[in-house]
Tab-separated table of C-alpha atoms in Angstrom:
chain	number	residue	atom	x	y	z
A	1	MET	CA	33.828	12.869	-17.555
A	2	LYS	CA	31.261	10.760	-15.641
A	3	LYS	CA	30.265	9.039	-18.978
A	4	LYS	CA	33.957	8.384	-19.759
A	5	ILE	CA	34.597	6.805	-16.383
A	6	PHE	CA	31.375	4.622	-16.768
A	7	MET	CA	32.420	3.368	-20.175
A	8	MET	CA	35.949	2.589	-18.953
A	9	ALA	CA	34.464	0.702	-16.027
A	10	MET	CA	32.220	-1.311	-18.453
A	11	PHE	CA	35.175	-2.694	-20.354
A	12	ALA	CA	37.565	-3.906	-17.731
A	13	VAL	CA	37.118	-7.567	-16.853
A	14	SER	CA	38.175	-11.331	-17.431
A	15	VAL	CA	40.693	-14.355	-17.624
A	16	ALA	CA	44.075	-12.741	-17.645
A	17	THR	CA	47.809	-13.619	-17.292
A	18	LEU	CA	48.414	-10.192	-15.567
A	19	HIS	CA	49.858	-9.278	-12.349
A	20	ALA	CA	48.279	-11.186	-9.467
A	21	ALA	CA	50.282	-9.971	-6.472
A	22	PRO	CA	47.725	-7.772	-4.738
A	23	MET	CA	45.309	-10.624	-4.548
A	24	ASP	CA	45.070	-13.984	-2.748
A	25	THR	CA	46.357	-16.667	-5.125
A	26	LEU	CA	44.807	-20.098	-4.987
A	27	SER	CA	45.236	-23.327	-6.850
A	28	VAL	CA	42.167	-25.003	-8.421
A	29	GLU	CA	42.014	-27.495	-5.676
A	30	GLU	CA	42.220	-24.816	-3.042
A	31	LEU	CA	39.350	-22.937	-4.623
A	32	ASN	CA	37.230	-26.130	-4.792
A	33	GLY	CA	37.851	-26.646	-1.133
A	34	LEU	CA	36.178	-23.246	-0.380
A	35	LEU	CA	33.037	-24.158	-2.554
A	36	SER	CA	30.208	-26.476	-2.100
A	37	LYS	CA	30.114	-29.564	-4.320
A	38	ASP	CA	26.442	-29.040	-4.991
A	39	SER	CA	25.473	-27.773	-8.442
A	40	VAL	CA	23.309	-25.147	-6.752
A	41	VAL	CA	24.304	-23.552	-3.518
A	42	ASP	CA	22.001	-22.480	-0.717
A	43	LEU	CA	23.466	-19.331	0.777
A	44	GLY	CA	20.547	-18.923	3.129
A	45	PHE	CA	18.778	-16.554	0.755
A	46	SER	CA	15.496	-16.486	-1.069
A	47	VAL	CA	17.021	-18.376	-4.077
A	48	LYS	CA	19.826	-20.868	-4.566
A	49	TRP	CA	22.774	-19.758	-6.701
A	50	ALA	CA	24.289	-22.053	-9.337
A	51	ASN	CA	28.027	-22.732	-8.791
A	52	ILE	CA	28.966	-22.159	-12.486
A	53	ASN	CA	28.010	-19.982	-15.328
A	54	ILE	CA	25.899	-21.186	-18.298
A	55	GLY	CA	28.293	-23.015	-20.717
A	56	ALA	CA	31.008	-23.377	-18.045
A	57	LYS	CA	32.340	-26.660	-16.615
A	58	ALA	CA	33.969	-25.300	-13.549
A	59	PRO	CA	33.339	-22.226	-11.174
A	60	TYR	CA	36.336	-20.368	-12.547
A	61	GLU	CA	35.316	-20.666	-16.248
A	62	HIS	CA	33.450	-17.803	-17.999
A	63	GLY	CA	31.047	-19.985	-19.982
A	64	ASN	CA	28.973	-18.636	-22.725
A	65	TYR	CA	28.216	-14.883	-23.360
A	66	TYR	CA	24.779	-13.593	-24.235
A	67	ALA	CA	23.203	-10.321	-25.262
A	68	TRP	CA	20.365	-9.386	-22.922
A	69	GLY	CA	17.082	-11.178	-23.818
A	70	GLU	CA	18.856	-13.680	-26.182
A	71	VAL	CA	19.241	-17.417	-25.482
A	72	GLU	CA	22.126	-18.385	-27.686
A	73	PRO	CA	25.682	-17.159	-27.860
A	74	LYS	CA	26.913	-15.567	-31.207
A	75	ASP	CA	30.072	-14.508	-33.027
A	76	HIS	CA	29.478	-10.761	-32.803
A	77	TYR	CA	27.623	-8.607	-30.232
A	78	GLY	CA	26.606	-5.353	-31.938
A	79	LYS	CA	23.698	-3.071	-31.859
A	80	GLY	CA	22.584	-4.124	-35.360
A	81	ASN	CA	22.070	-7.818	-34.352
A	82	SER	CA	20.648	-7.360	-30.946
A	83	LEU	CA	17.129	-8.546	-30.353
A	84	THR	CA	16.312	-6.023	-27.626
A	85	TYR	CA	18.535	-2.870	-28.159
A	86	MET	CA	16.465	0.320	-28.369
A	87	LYS	CA	13.263	-1.352	-27.815
A	88	ASN	CA	11.140	0.507	-25.188
A	89	THR	CA	9.331	-1.177	-22.350
A	90	ALA	CA	5.921	-1.142	-24.139
A	91	GLU	CA	7.554	-2.764	-27.189
A	92	LEU	CA	9.207	-5.422	-25.212
A	93	LYS	CA	6.003	-6.233	-23.519
A	94	GLN	CA	4.113	-6.360	-26.648
A	95	MET	CA	6.718	-8.720	-28.056
A	96	LYS	CA	6.242	-10.943	-24.981
A	97	ILE	CA	9.870	-10.419	-24.008
A	98	LEU	CA	9.019	-8.703	-20.767
A	99	ASP	CA	6.449	-9.736	-18.121
A	100	LYS	CA	4.231	-7.370	-16.155
A	101	VAL	CA	6.911	-6.546	-13.629
A	102	GLY	CA	9.713	-5.754	-16.161
A	103	GLU	CA	11.537	-9.037	-16.170
A	104	LEU	CA	12.461	-11.382	-19.073
A	105	THR	CA	9.720	-14.077	-19.812
A	106	ALA	CA	10.733	-17.711	-19.856
A	107	GLU	CA	11.119	-17.801	-23.639
A	108	TYR	CA	13.823	-15.081	-23.454
A	109	ASP	CA	15.459	-16.171	-20.244
A	110	ALA	CA	18.806	-17.823	-21.219
A	111	ALA	CA	18.995	-19.893	-17.918
A	112	ILE	CA	15.522	-21.367	-18.507
A	113	LYS	CA	16.202	-22.131	-22.219
A	114	ASN	CA	19.544	-23.762	-21.697
A	115	TRP	CA	19.235	-25.405	-18.242
A	116	GLY	CA	15.537	-25.992	-17.840
A	117	SER	CA	12.537	-24.534	-16.071
A	118	GLN	CA	13.859	-25.140	-12.557
A	119	TYR	CA	16.444	-22.466	-13.165
A	120	ARG	CA	16.277	-18.795	-14.233
A	121	MET	CA	18.235	-15.651	-14.473
A	122	PRO	CA	18.559	-13.627	-11.232
A	123	SER	CA	16.373	-10.497	-10.652
A	124	TYR	CA	18.065	-7.234	-9.512
A	125	GLU	CA	16.509	-7.675	-6.085
A	126	GLU	CA	18.145	-11.043	-5.802
A	127	VAL	CA	21.424	-9.552	-6.656
A	128	ASP	CA	20.844	-6.879	-3.984
A	129	GLU	CA	20.260	-9.714	-1.610
A	130	LEU	CA	23.468	-11.458	-2.578
A	131	LEU	CA	25.407	-8.235	-2.287
A	132	SER	CA	23.944	-7.163	1.106
A	133	ASN	CA	24.339	-10.540	2.761
A	134	THR	CA	27.851	-11.661	1.695
A	135	THR	CA	31.456	-10.854	2.504
A	136	ARG	CA	33.399	-10.581	-0.724
A	137	SER	CA	37.214	-11.173	-1.207
A	138	GLU	CA	39.340	-10.946	-4.266
A	139	LYS	CA	40.922	-14.242	-5.481
A	140	VAL	CA	43.315	-15.406	-8.269
A	141	VAL	CA	43.079	-19.009	-9.389
A	142	LYS	CA	46.281	-20.481	-10.962
A	143	LEU	CA	45.313	-22.953	-13.643
A	144	GLU	CA	47.431	-26.013	-14.616
A	145	ASP	CA	48.690	-24.180	-17.782
A	146	GLY	CA	50.164	-21.415	-15.642
A	147	SER	CA	47.586	-18.731	-16.534
A	148	TYR	CA	45.434	-16.994	-13.908
A	149	VAL	CA	41.778	-16.321	-13.439
A	150	PHE	CA	40.769	-13.246	-11.458
A	151	GLY	CA	37.518	-13.168	-9.617
A	152	LYS	CA	35.680	-12.741	-6.379
A	153	LEU	CA	34.507	-15.124	-3.629
A	154	PHE	CA	30.988	-14.348	-2.233
A	155	THR	CA	30.609	-15.921	1.259
A	156	SER	CA	27.177	-15.867	2.918
A	157	LYS	CA	26.906	-14.075	6.275
A	158	LYS	CA	24.090	-16.409	7.139
A	159	ASN	CA	25.628	-19.862	6.644
A	160	LYS	CA	29.265	-19.272	5.424
A	161	GLN	CA	28.611	-21.093	2.064
A	162	SER	CA	30.343	-19.479	-0.894
A	163	ILE	CA	30.217	-19.137	-4.584
A	164	PHE	CA	32.940	-17.837	-6.951
A	165	LEU	CA	32.416	-15.378	-9.836
A	166	ALA	CA	35.334	-14.983	-12.294
A	167	TYR	CA	35.895	-11.558	-13.872
A	168	PRO	CA	34.730	-12.441	-17.374
A	169	GLY	CA	35.164	-9.337	-19.635
A	170	VAL	CA	32.527	-8.174	-22.039
A	171	HIS	CA	31.785	-8.649	-25.825
A	172	SER	CA	30.692	-5.406	-27.647
A	173	ASP	CA	30.787	-3.643	-30.871
A	174	GLY	CA	34.572	-3.480	-30.761
A	175	GLY	CA	35.046	-7.137	-30.004
A	176	TYR	CA	36.022	-8.836	-26.719
A	177	LYS	CA	37.546	-6.696	-23.882
A	178	PRO	CA	39.122	-8.723	-21.218
A	179	TYR	CA	39.768	-7.908	-17.597
A	180	ASP	CA	42.901	-5.777	-17.571
A	181	GLY	CA	44.206	-6.621	-14.084
A	182	ASP	CA	42.746	-3.528	-12.225
A	183	ALA	CA	40.526	-4.748	-9.490
A	184	TYR	CA	38.904	-1.279	-9.302
A	185	SER	CA	37.951	-0.922	-12.945
A	186	ASN	CA	34.612	-2.802	-12.813
A	187	PRO	CA	35.694	-6.367	-12.301
A	188	GLY	CA	33.052	-8.847	-13.284
A	189	THR	CA	29.699	-8.275	-15.045
A	190	PHE	CA	26.767	-10.676	-15.285
A	191	TRP	CA	23.285	-10.186	-16.666
A	192	THR	CA	20.146	-10.114	-14.539
A	193	ARG	CA	16.614	-10.734	-15.993
A	194	THR	CA	15.601	-7.181	-14.987
A	195	ASN	CA	14.906	-4.423	-17.500
A	196	HIS	CA	16.386	-0.926	-16.724
A	197	PRO	CA	14.260	0.496	-13.928
A	198	MET	CA	14.018	3.847	-15.600
A	199	GLY	CA	12.800	2.301	-18.829
A	200	ALA	CA	15.903	3.149	-20.884
A	201	ALA	CA	15.461	1.533	-24.287
A	202	ASP	CA	19.187	0.648	-24.677
A	203	MET	CA	19.950	-0.750	-21.272
A	204	ALA	CA	19.189	-3.498	-18.800
A	205	VAL	CA	20.588	-4.333	-15.297
A	206	PHE	CA	23.843	-6.258	-14.878
A	207	PHE	CA	25.700	-6.728	-11.596
A	208	GLN	CA	29.265	-6.945	-10.261
A	209	LEU	CA	30.402	-5.042	-7.093
A	210	SER	CA	26.886	-3.447	-7.117
A	211	ARG	CA	24.249	-3.214	-9.880
A	212	TYR	CA	24.140	-0.897	-12.833
A	213	GLY	CA	22.660	-0.596	-16.242
A	214	ALA	CA	24.593	-2.124	-19.206
A	215	TYR	CA	23.908	-1.871	-22.926
A	216	ARG	CA	21.551	-4.684	-24.004
A	217	HIS	CA	23.694	-5.634	-27.046
A	218	PHE	CA	26.744	-6.421	-24.821
A	219	GLY	CA	27.699	-10.019	-24.476
A	220	LEU	CA	27.919	-10.998	-20.825
A	221	PRO	CA	27.834	-14.318	-18.932
A	222	ILE	CA	24.873	-15.514	-16.793
A	223	ARG	CA	24.946	-17.124	-13.378
A	224	PRO	CA	21.512	-18.828	-12.845
A	225	VAL	CA	19.499	-19.202	-9.759
A	226	MET	CA	16.932	-21.658	-8.552
A	227	GLU	CA	13.868	-20.709	-6.634
A	228	LYS	CA	13.229	-22.269	-3.140
A	229	PRO	CA	9.815	-23.108	-1.742
A	230	LEU	CA	8.237	-20.239	0.160
A	231	PRO	CA	7.033	-20.876	3.622
A	232	ASP	CA	3.375	-20.466	4.532
A	233	ASP	CA	4.349	-18.372	7.540
A	234	VAL	CA	7.400	-16.415	8.688
A	235	GLU	CA	8.621	-15.471	12.075
A	236	ASP	CA	9.862	-11.999	11.213
A	237	LEU	CA	8.560	-10.422	8.066
A	238	TRP	CA	11.441	-7.878	8.108
A	239	ASP	CA	14.036	-10.623	7.600
A	240	GLU	CA	12.324	-11.924	4.440
A	241	PHE	CA	13.102	-11.036	0.810
A	242	VAL	CA	10.261	-12.921	-0.950
A	243	VAL	CA	6.948	-13.750	0.782
A	244	LYS	CA	3.562	-15.109	-0.218
A	245	ALA	CA	0.821	-12.576	-0.499
A	246	ASP	CA	-1.172	-14.457	2.065
A	247	VAL	CA	1.731	-14.119	4.584
A	248	LEU	CA	1.987	-10.423	4.020
A	249	GLU	CA	-1.716	-10.060	4.535
A	250	LYS	CA	-1.600	-12.154	7.660
A	251	LYS	CA	1.133	-10.022	9.174
A	252	LEU	CA	-0.081	-6.619	8.159
A	253	GLY	CA	-3.814	-6.812	7.338
A	254	LYS	CA	-5.402	-7.036	10.789
A	255	GLU	CA	-4.733	-3.580	12.125
A	256	THR	CA	-6.475	-1.080	9.782
A	257	TRP	CA	-4.921	1.991	11.247
A	258	VAL	CA	-1.163	1.728	12.097
A	259	ASP	CA	0.669	4.059	14.495
A	260	LEU	CA	4.288	4.527	13.346
A	261	GLY	CA	4.992	6.838	16.297
A	262	THR	CA	4.843	10.095	14.312
A	263	GLY	CA	1.559	11.556	15.578
A	264	ILE	CA	-0.279	10.108	12.641
A	265	LYS	CA	-2.141	6.836	11.995
A	266	TRP	CA	-1.680	5.302	8.605
A	267	MET	CA	-4.230	3.067	6.819
A	268	ASN	CA	-2.635	-0.372	6.215
A	269	ARG	CA	-3.566	-0.260	2.434
A	270	ASN	CA	-4.079	2.082	-0.375
A	271	LEU	CA	-7.519	3.585	-0.928
A	272	GLY	CA	-9.713	1.195	-2.843
A	273	ALA	CA	-7.566	-1.834	-2.082
A	274	LYS	CA	-8.968	-4.859	-0.295
A	275	LYS	CA	-5.579	-6.311	0.496
A	276	VAL	CA	-2.407	-4.728	1.784
A	277	TYR	CA	-0.549	-5.688	-1.335
A	278	GLU	CA	-3.120	-4.444	-3.884
A	279	PHE	CA	-2.576	-1.229	-5.797
A	280	GLY	CA	-5.990	0.189	-4.966
A	281	ASP	CA	-7.594	2.896	-7.174
A	282	PHE	CA	-5.667	5.546	-9.124
A	283	TYR	CA	-6.684	9.172	-8.813
A	284	GLY	CA	-5.692	12.445	-10.533
A	285	TRP	CA	-4.618	15.027	-8.078
A	286	GLY	CA	-7.791	16.429	-6.362
A	287	GLU	CA	-10.111	14.091	-8.272
A	288	LEU	CA	-12.938	12.376	-6.446
A	289	GLU	CA	-13.444	9.507	-8.782
A	290	PRO	CA	-10.794	7.001	-9.821
A	291	ASN	CA	-9.451	5.638	-13.163
A	292	LYS	CA	-10.593	8.478	-15.406
A	293	ASN	CA	-7.763	8.067	-17.890
A	294	LEU	CA	-6.819	11.742	-17.578
A	295	ALA	CA	-4.624	13.637	-19.860
A	296	ASP	CA	-3.029	17.084	-19.837
A	297	GLY	CA	-5.802	19.726	-19.588
A	298	LYS	CA	-8.571	17.173	-18.815
A	299	CYS	CA	-8.422	17.267	-15.080
A	300	THR	CA	-9.940	19.484	-12.388
A	301	PHE	CA	-6.660	21.081	-11.470
A	302	CYS	CA	-5.011	21.324	-14.844
A	303	GLY	CA	-3.908	24.711	-16.081
A	304	LYS	CA	-5.111	26.646	-13.062
A	305	ASP	CA	-2.811	29.099	-11.223
A	306	VAL	CA	-2.806	29.419	-7.472
A	307	ASP	CA	-4.748	32.661	-7.290
A	308	ALA	CA	-7.708	30.950	-9.279
A	309	LEU	CA	-7.525	27.861	-7.005
A	310	LEU	CA	-7.654	30.133	-3.817
A	311	LYS	CA	-10.483	32.243	-5.375
A	312	ASN	CA	-12.517	29.204	-6.241
A	313	LYS	CA	-11.819	27.727	-2.696
A	314	MET	CA	-10.184	24.634	-4.047
A	315	VAL	CA	-7.051	24.887	-1.906
A	316	GLN	CA	-5.945	26.667	1.128
A	317	LYS	CA	-2.589	28.244	2.088
A	318	GLY	CA	-0.254	25.985	4.126
A	319	ASP	CA	3.079	26.289	5.768
A	320	SER	CA	5.982	27.635	3.698
A	321	VAL	CA	8.999	25.284	3.027
A	322	PHE	CA	12.544	25.729	1.795
A	323	GLY	CA	12.754	25.352	-1.988
A	324	ARG	CA	15.226	26.218	-4.758
A	325	ARG	CA	14.356	29.886	-4.290
A	326	GLY	CA	14.392	29.945	-0.548
A	327	ARG	CA	11.228	29.896	1.333
A	328	VAL	CA	8.225	29.086	-0.940
A	329	PRO	CA	4.529	28.828	-0.013
A	330	THR	CA	2.615	25.632	-0.100
A	331	TYR	CA	-1.092	24.965	-0.642
A	332	THR	CA	-3.258	22.164	0.493
A	333	LEU	CA	-6.507	20.565	-0.983
A	334	LEU	CA	-9.571	21.692	0.858
A	335	PRO	CA	-11.697	18.862	2.261
A	336	LYS	CA	-14.292	18.886	-0.603
A	337	TYR	CA	-11.420	17.941	-2.900
A	338	ASP	CA	-9.869	15.343	-0.580
A	339	VAL	CA	-11.046	12.006	-1.786
A	340	VAL	CA	-10.095	10.310	1.397
A	341	THR	CA	-12.235	12.708	3.449
A	342	LYS	CA	-15.117	12.293	1.074
A	343	LYS	CA	-14.952	8.409	1.230
A	344	LEU	CA	-13.848	7.817	4.909
A	345	GLY	CA	-15.151	10.772	6.756
A	346	LYS	CA	-13.824	14.039	8.124
A	347	LYS	CA	-11.265	12.504	10.471
A	348	ALA	CA	-9.381	10.840	7.499
A	349	LYS	CA	-7.537	12.641	4.791
A	350	ILE	CA	-4.676	12.547	2.177
A	351	PRO	CA	-1.406	13.212	3.927
A	352	THR	CA	0.544	16.470	3.204
A	353	SER	CA	3.966	16.191	1.651
A	354	THR	CA	5.485	17.056	5.050
A	355	GLN	CA	3.514	14.229	6.588
A	356	LEU	CA	4.733	11.810	3.938
A	357	ASP	CA	8.276	13.066	4.212
A	358	THR	CA	8.658	13.022	8.000
A	359	GLY	CA	5.986	10.427	8.728
A	360	LEU	CA	7.400	7.806	6.380
A	361	CYS	CA	10.804	8.849	4.881
A	362	TYR	CA	12.480	10.267	7.902
A	363	TYR	CA	11.322	8.069	10.665
A	364	CYS	CA	10.973	4.603	8.894
A	365	ASP	CA	13.486	2.061	7.946
A	366	HIS	CA	12.608	0.699	4.507
A	367	LYS	CA	13.398	-2.221	2.257
A	368	TRP	CA	12.104	-3.737	-1.028
A	369	LEU	CA	10.068	-6.799	-0.826
A	370	ILE	CA	8.862	-9.357	-3.544
A	371	VAL	CA	5.341	-10.597	-3.038
A	372	VAL	CA	4.278	-13.760	-4.786
A	373	LEU	CA	0.525	-13.442	-5.562
A	374	PRO	CA	-1.940	-16.319	-5.403
A	375	ASN	CA	-1.890	-16.758	-9.110
A	376	GLY	CA	1.905	-17.081	-9.139
A	377	ASP	CA	2.667	-13.534	-10.466
A	378	ARG	CA	5.306	-11.606	-8.629
A	379	MET	CA	5.017	-7.861	-7.526
A	380	LYS	CA	7.328	-5.541	-5.701
A	381	GLY	CA	6.987	-2.967	-3.056
A	382	MET	CA	8.510	-1.113	-0.165
A	383	LEU	CA	8.238	-2.472	3.352
A	384	LEU	CA	8.394	0.327	6.041
A	385	ARG	CA	9.130	-0.167	9.782
A	386	SER	CA	8.937	2.201	12.782
A	387	ASN	CA	7.712	2.023	16.331
A	388	GLY	CA	7.542	-1.779	16.092
A	389	LYS	CA	4.887	-1.529	13.306
A	390	MET	CA	5.145	-2.090	9.518
A	391	LEU	CA	3.432	-0.811	6.436
A	392	PHE	CA	3.676	-2.064	2.712
A	393	LEU	CA	3.645	0.293	-0.193
A	394	PRO	CA	3.092	-1.638	-3.510
A	395	ALA	CA	5.204	-0.459	-6.439
A	396	ALA	CA	2.102	0.488	-8.343
A	397	GLY	CA	3.768	3.254	-10.457
A	398	VAL	CA	1.453	5.824	-12.036
A	399	ARG	CA	-1.123	5.989	-14.834
A	400	TYR	CA	-1.208	8.373	-17.688
A	401	GLU	CA	-4.238	8.239	-19.967
A	402	GLY	CA	-5.026	4.920	-18.421
A	403	ALA	CA	-1.632	3.449	-19.322
A	404	PRO	CA	0.693	2.032	-16.521
A	405	GLN	CA	4.105	3.640	-16.165
A	406	PHE	CA	6.861	2.519	-13.730
A	407	GLU	CA	4.837	-0.328	-12.437
A	408	SER	CA	6.989	-2.664	-10.259
A	409	SER	CA	9.785	-0.043	-9.959
A	410	ARG	CA	8.202	2.892	-8.090
A	411	ALA	CA	6.038	3.106	-5.139
A	412	VAL	CA	4.093	6.244	-5.558
A	413	LEU	CA	1.505	8.182	-3.398
A	414	TRP	CA	-0.194	11.447	-3.637
A	415	SER	CA	0.097	14.092	-1.061
A	416	SER	CA	-2.467	16.915	-0.625
A	417	THR	CA	0.206	19.512	-1.178
A	418	LEU	CA	0.724	21.974	-4.095
A	419	GLN	CA	4.090	23.708	-4.375
A	420	ASP	CA	5.746	25.707	-7.124
A	421	GLY	CA	2.939	24.860	-9.455
A	422	PHE	CA	3.154	21.108	-9.046
A	423	SER	CA	1.296	18.711	-6.842
A	424	ARG	CA	3.660	16.806	-4.550
A	425	SER	CA	3.988	13.039	-4.330
A	426	LEU	CA	6.088	10.356	-2.592
A	427	VAL	CA	8.131	8.318	-5.037
A	428	ASN	CA	10.200	5.491	-3.522
A	429	GLY	CA	10.459	7.409	-0.249
A	430	GLU	CA	11.430	10.771	-1.770
A	431	ASP	CA	9.263	13.922	-2.133
A	432	SER	CA	8.674	14.607	-5.907
A	433	PRO	CA	6.618	16.936	-8.051
A	434	LEU	CA	4.069	15.566	-10.410
A	435	ASN	CA	1.538	17.049	-12.745
A	436	PRO	CA	-2.060	16.641	-11.483
A	437	TYR	CA	-3.202	14.714	-14.588
A	438	TYR	CA	-1.122	11.693	-13.538
A	439	GLU	CA	-3.273	9.134	-11.702
A	440	VAL	CA	-1.672	7.859	-8.462
A	441	PRO	CA	-2.628	5.656	-5.555
A	442	VAL	CA	-3.645	7.324	-2.280
A	443	ARG	CA	-2.681	6.214	1.280
A	444	PRO	CA	-5.205	7.581	3.909
A	445	ILE	CA	-4.105	8.912	7.243
A	446	MET	CA	-5.841	9.803	10.439
A	447	GLU	CA	-4.417	12.465	12.701
A	448	LYS	CA	-4.418	11.618	16.304
């Protein structure tokens, strides 16, 4: 049923001559009076938004339709003639279609190829910024020929500037599916430049009322953005969406141990990192040396049951917690297998899963942040705030046999806890099980 609902939602959008009564009806002149005359509109966000789609001549026109990763419109949008459909992340990077952070490279960005290098397709974070900082209202634009265009007006909460996005419909295997007049059936889809965050080989991220994954062979319009110069300093880091790496380091790099008000002090960077935004070293669970390119069965804690670990004095019993089977025991690495204690001394250690959960997830506000590195590359991470202090967790992902996985989409940290046969980790703010042969960054703590 959920899949059916999703597919129905995918196909309902566009120019229509259907009932317009529930929405606010405007003339073209009235719509233009609500919009900036500038070709790109500064909504007060990290990027400026174009006021029309690629191929359009007016804000209410749909413009051209593109399959994801393609830079020219075409007559038919099917799986068989899609450049990127069913290509996994590794293949797309090998083909130079994706960059390091999982976004389309310039050669495959339709905005860059059609409008020039000062423009590009938006990322999913920039879409989140748009959706989080605008009020949205349904509008119907009556054209001179008597037909209607259905769409949505996005008005910035920061400076009251607006852009209009028409509900454009979608081209797919079955041809063109227009908007059907139902404002709740997924009205309006546009491509972002971001690959599917879970690495699905058939999908990428589009946006409308919020953001979802759409099949890459679908033909959707594109609303370009233009980057704005980044300041060399900011007043409040929490208010920013994109910052320079030097700014992040300046704001967070001075205080090595940060007190978030939970009885624990947190190191301001991952173990092995020199800057707060660097990934640091990657460790298998309980390993004392980094970057060993581990695989299943080739790590210290692989294939060993709890009794053997206790007998060999590798872990100690910890507090029991509620699991799927009720109360379940947990176990914690002994100091001789705690890489933080080994490298920083007996006062420092890897946090337990409870300390990660309560010390970061429960007490902290969090948001995603894009960091522009000194070489111009972009990276992502989670900014955490509590007790007037902040930490940054880079979205480093994990390593398996030395190969990166989920880089730029998941901020992952090891805990020192073993539960239900799995070592525990923090993944994007949630407690998650992982096999010990995955190599993951470590964030040291010091108990007060």
